Tab-separated table of C-alpha atoms and ligand atoms in Angstrom:
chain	number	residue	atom	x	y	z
X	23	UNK	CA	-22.163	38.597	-9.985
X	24	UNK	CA	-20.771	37.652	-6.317
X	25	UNK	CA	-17.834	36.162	-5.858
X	26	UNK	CA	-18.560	32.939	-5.460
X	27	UNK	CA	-19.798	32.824	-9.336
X	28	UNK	CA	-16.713	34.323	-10.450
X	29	UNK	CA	-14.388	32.102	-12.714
X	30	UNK	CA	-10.834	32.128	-13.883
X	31	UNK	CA	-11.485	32.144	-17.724
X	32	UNK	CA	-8.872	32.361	-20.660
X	33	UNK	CA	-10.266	34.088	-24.148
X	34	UNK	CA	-8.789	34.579	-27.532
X	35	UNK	CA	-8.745	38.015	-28.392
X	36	UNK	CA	-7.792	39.198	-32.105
X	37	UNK	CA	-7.179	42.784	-33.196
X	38	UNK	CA	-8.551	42.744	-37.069
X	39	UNK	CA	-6.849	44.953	-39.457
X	40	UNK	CA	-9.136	48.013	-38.796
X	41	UNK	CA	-6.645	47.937	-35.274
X	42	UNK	CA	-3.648	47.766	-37.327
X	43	UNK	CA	-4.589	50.394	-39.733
X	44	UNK	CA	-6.003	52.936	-37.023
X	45	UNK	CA	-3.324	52.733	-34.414
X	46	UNK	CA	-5.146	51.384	-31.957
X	47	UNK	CA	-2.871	48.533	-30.776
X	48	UNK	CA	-1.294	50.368	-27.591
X	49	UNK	CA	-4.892	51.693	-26.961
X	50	UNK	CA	-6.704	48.561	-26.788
X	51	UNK	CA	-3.707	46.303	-24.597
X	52	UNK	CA	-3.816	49.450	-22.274
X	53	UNK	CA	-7.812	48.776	-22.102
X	54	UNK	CA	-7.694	45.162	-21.496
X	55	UNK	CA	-4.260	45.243	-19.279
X	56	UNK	CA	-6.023	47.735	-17.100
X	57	UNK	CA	-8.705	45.325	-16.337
X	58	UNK	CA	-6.601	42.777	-14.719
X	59	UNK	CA	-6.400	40.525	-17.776
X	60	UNK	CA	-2.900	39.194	-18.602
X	61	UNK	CA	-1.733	37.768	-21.879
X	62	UNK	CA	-0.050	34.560	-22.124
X	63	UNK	CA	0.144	33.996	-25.889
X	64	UNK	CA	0.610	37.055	-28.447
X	65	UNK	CA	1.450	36.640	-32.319
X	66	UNK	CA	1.161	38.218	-35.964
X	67	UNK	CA	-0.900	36.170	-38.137
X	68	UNK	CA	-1.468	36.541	-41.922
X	69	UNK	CA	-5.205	35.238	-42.268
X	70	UNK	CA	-5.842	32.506	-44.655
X	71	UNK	CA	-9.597	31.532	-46.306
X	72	UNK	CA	-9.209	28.213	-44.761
X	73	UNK	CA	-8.246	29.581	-41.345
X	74	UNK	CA	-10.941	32.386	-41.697
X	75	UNK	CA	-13.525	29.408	-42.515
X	76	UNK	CA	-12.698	28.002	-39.389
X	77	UNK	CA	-12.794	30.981	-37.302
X	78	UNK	CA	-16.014	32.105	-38.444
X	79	UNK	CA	-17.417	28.606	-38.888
X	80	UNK	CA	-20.957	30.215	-38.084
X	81	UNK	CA	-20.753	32.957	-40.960
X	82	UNK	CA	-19.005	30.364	-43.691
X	83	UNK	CA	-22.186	30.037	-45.743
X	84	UNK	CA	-23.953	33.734	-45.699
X	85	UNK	CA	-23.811	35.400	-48.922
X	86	UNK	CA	-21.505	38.237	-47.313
X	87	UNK	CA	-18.607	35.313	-46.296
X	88	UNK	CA	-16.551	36.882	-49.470
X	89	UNK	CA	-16.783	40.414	-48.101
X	90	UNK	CA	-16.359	39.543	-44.466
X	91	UNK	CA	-12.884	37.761	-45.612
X	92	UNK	CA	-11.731	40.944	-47.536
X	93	UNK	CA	-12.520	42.748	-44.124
X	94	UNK	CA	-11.071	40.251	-41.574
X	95	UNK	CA	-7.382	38.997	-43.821
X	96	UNK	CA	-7.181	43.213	-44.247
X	97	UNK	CA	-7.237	42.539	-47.841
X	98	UNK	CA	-9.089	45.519	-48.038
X	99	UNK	CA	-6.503	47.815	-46.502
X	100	UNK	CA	-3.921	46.614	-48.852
X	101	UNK	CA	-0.864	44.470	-48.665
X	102	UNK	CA	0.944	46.458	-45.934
X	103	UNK	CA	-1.862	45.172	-43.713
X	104	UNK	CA	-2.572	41.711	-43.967
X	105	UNK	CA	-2.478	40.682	-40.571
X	106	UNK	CA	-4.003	40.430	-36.996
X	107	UNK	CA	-2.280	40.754	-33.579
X	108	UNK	CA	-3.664	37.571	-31.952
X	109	UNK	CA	-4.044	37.036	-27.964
X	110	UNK	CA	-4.536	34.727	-25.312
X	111	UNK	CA	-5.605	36.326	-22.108
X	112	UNK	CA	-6.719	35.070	-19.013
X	113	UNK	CA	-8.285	36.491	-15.998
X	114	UNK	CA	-11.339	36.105	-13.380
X	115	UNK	CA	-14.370	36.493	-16.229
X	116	UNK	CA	-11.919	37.092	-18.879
X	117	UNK	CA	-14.569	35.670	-21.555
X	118	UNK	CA	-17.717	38.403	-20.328
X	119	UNK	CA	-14.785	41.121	-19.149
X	120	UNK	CA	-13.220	41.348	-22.611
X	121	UNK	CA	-16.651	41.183	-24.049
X	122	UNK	CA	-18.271	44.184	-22.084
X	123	UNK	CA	-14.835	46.129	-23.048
X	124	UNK	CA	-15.530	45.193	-26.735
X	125	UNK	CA	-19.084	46.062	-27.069
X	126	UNK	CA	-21.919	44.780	-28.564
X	127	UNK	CA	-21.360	43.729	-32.193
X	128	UNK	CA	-22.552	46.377	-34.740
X	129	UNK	CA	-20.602	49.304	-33.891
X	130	UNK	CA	-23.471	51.395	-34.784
X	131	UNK	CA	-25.045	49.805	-31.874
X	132	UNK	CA	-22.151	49.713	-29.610
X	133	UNK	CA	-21.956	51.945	-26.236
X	134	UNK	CA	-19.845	54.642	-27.418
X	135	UNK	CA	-17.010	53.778	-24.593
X	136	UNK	CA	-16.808	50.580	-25.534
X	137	UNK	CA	-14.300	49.824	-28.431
X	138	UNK	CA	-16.052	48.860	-31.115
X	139	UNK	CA	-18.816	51.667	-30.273
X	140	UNK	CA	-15.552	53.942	-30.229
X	141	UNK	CA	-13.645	53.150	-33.347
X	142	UNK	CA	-16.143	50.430	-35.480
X	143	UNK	CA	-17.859	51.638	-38.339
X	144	UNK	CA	-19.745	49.690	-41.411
X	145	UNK	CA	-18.350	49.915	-44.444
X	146	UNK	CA	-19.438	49.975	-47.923
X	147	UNK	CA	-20.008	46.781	-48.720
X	148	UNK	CA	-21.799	46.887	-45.087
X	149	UNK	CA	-19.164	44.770	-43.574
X	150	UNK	CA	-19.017	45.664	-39.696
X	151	UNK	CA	-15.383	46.423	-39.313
X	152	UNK	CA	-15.791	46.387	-35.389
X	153	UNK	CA	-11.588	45.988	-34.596
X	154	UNK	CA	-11.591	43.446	-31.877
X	155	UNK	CA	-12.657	39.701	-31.831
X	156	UNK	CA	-13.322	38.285	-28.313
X	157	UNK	CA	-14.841	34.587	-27.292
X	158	UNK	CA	-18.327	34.170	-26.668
X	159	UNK	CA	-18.533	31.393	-24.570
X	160	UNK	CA	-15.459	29.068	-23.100
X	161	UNK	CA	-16.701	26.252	-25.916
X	162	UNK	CA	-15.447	28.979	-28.372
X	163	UNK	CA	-12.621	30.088	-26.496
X	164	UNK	CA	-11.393	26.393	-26.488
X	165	UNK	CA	-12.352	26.249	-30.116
X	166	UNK	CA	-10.588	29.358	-31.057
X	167	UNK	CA	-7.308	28.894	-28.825
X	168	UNK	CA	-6.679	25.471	-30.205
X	169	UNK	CA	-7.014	26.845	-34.185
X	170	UNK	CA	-4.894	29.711	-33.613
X	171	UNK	CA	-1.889	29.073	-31.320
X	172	UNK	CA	-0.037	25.380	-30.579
X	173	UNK	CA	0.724	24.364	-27.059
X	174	UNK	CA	4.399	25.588	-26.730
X	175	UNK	CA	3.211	29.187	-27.920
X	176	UNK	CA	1.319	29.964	-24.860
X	177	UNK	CA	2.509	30.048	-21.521
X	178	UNK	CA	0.764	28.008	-18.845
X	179	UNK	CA	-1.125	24.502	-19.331
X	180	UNK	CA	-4.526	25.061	-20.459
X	181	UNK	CA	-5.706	22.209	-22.360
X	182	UNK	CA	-4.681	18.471	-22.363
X	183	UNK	CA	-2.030	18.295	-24.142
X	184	UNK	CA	0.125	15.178	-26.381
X	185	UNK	CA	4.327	14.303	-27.524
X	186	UNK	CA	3.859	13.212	-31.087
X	187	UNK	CA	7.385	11.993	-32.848
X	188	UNK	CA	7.540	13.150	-36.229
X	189	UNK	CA	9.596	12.105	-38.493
X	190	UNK	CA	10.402	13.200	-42.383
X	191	UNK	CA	9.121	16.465	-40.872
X	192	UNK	CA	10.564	19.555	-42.633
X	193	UNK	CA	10.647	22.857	-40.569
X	194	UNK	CA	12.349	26.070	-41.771
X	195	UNK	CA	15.243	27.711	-39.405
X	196	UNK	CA	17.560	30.614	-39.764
X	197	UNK	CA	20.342	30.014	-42.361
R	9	UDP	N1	-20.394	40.383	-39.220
R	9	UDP	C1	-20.880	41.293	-40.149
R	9	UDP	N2	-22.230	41.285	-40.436
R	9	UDP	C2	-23.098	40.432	-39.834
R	9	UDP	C3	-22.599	39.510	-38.890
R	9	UDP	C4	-21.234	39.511	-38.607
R	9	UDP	O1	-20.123	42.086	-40.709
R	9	UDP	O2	-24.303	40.491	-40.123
R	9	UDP	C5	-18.943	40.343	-38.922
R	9	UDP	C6	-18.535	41.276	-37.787
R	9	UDP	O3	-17.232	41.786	-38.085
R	9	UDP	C7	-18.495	40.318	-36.599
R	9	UDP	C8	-18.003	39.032	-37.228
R	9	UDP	O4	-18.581	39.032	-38.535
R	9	UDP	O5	-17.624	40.770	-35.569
R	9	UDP	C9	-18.403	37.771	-36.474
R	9	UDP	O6	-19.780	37.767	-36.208
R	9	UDP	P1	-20.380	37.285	-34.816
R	9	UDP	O7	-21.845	37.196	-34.990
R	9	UDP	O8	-19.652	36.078	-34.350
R	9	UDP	O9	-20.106	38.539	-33.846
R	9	UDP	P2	-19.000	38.779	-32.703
R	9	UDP	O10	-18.828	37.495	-31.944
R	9	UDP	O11	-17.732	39.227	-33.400
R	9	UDP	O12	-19.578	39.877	-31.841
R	10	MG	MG1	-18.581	35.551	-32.584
């Protein structure tokens, strides 16, 4: 690619439970951070159906949508790990970058030092449990940053944004 094709990109990256569950956390950031990708939106997210139906619009209807939710809310792993660490990076080619570092889909195809060709596997129910999610395209980027993080959660000015008064609104705060 020469420079003059080279884009400043932002991508949603999320670290499934399979992350959580193996330690790899500090392992991955230190991956991504090294190639010149900086976060500017980071949370812990308990995954609902409805919010995994959205995600994985695409996948909603297959026959393995039940099994891939077990997988991707960490259901499977237990209670102590329902959750995903859920990022906004940006960079020049953050979209391709982060999906070169994450390798190709099935781990069992994956370049072994790429991360999901490093720690992925497929499990029982033949679920890949491949550890990261990345963006595919800046459409799903878009898609994907707007469904899992509001404005004021990410640093910078990404999208058009709106001020919307609400009233009768109830919000919970510290006691
Ligand atoms: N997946 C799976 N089996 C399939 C297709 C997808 O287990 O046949 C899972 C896998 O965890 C994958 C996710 O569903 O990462 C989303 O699939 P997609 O095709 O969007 O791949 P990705 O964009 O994650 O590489
Ligand atoms: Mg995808």
């Amino acid at each position: 690619m020469t420079e003059a094709t080279k884009k400043h990109q932002y991508t949603l990256i999320i670290l499934k439970p399979d992350a959580l569950v193996k330690s790899l956390s500090g392992n991955i950031l230190t991956r991504l951070l090294e190639a010149r990708l900086r976060l500017i939106g980071a949370k812990v997210v308990k995954v609902s159906r409805e919010l995994a139906e959205v995600h994985y619009a695409h996948l909603k209807d297959e026959p393995f949508f039940d099994d891939l939710y077990e997988y991707f809310s960490g259901k499977t792993y237990g209670p102590k790990y329902e959750r995903v660490l859920v990022f906004v990076s940006e960079g020049v080619d953050a979209i391709s970058k982060v999906r070169r570092i994450a390798g190709a889909t099935n781990p069992l195809d994956a370049d072994p030092i790429t991360i999901r060709g490093a720690y992925g596997r497929i499990n029982k129910k033949g679920i890949m449990e491949n550890v990261i999610h990345c963006s595919d395209s800046e459409e799903s980027a878009k898609k994907e940053i707007h469904l899992w993080f509001d404005p004021d959660e990410i640093i910078g000015e990404l999208y058009p944004t709106k001020k919307v008064i609400k009233e009768n609104y109830e919000v919970i705060e510290w006691a």
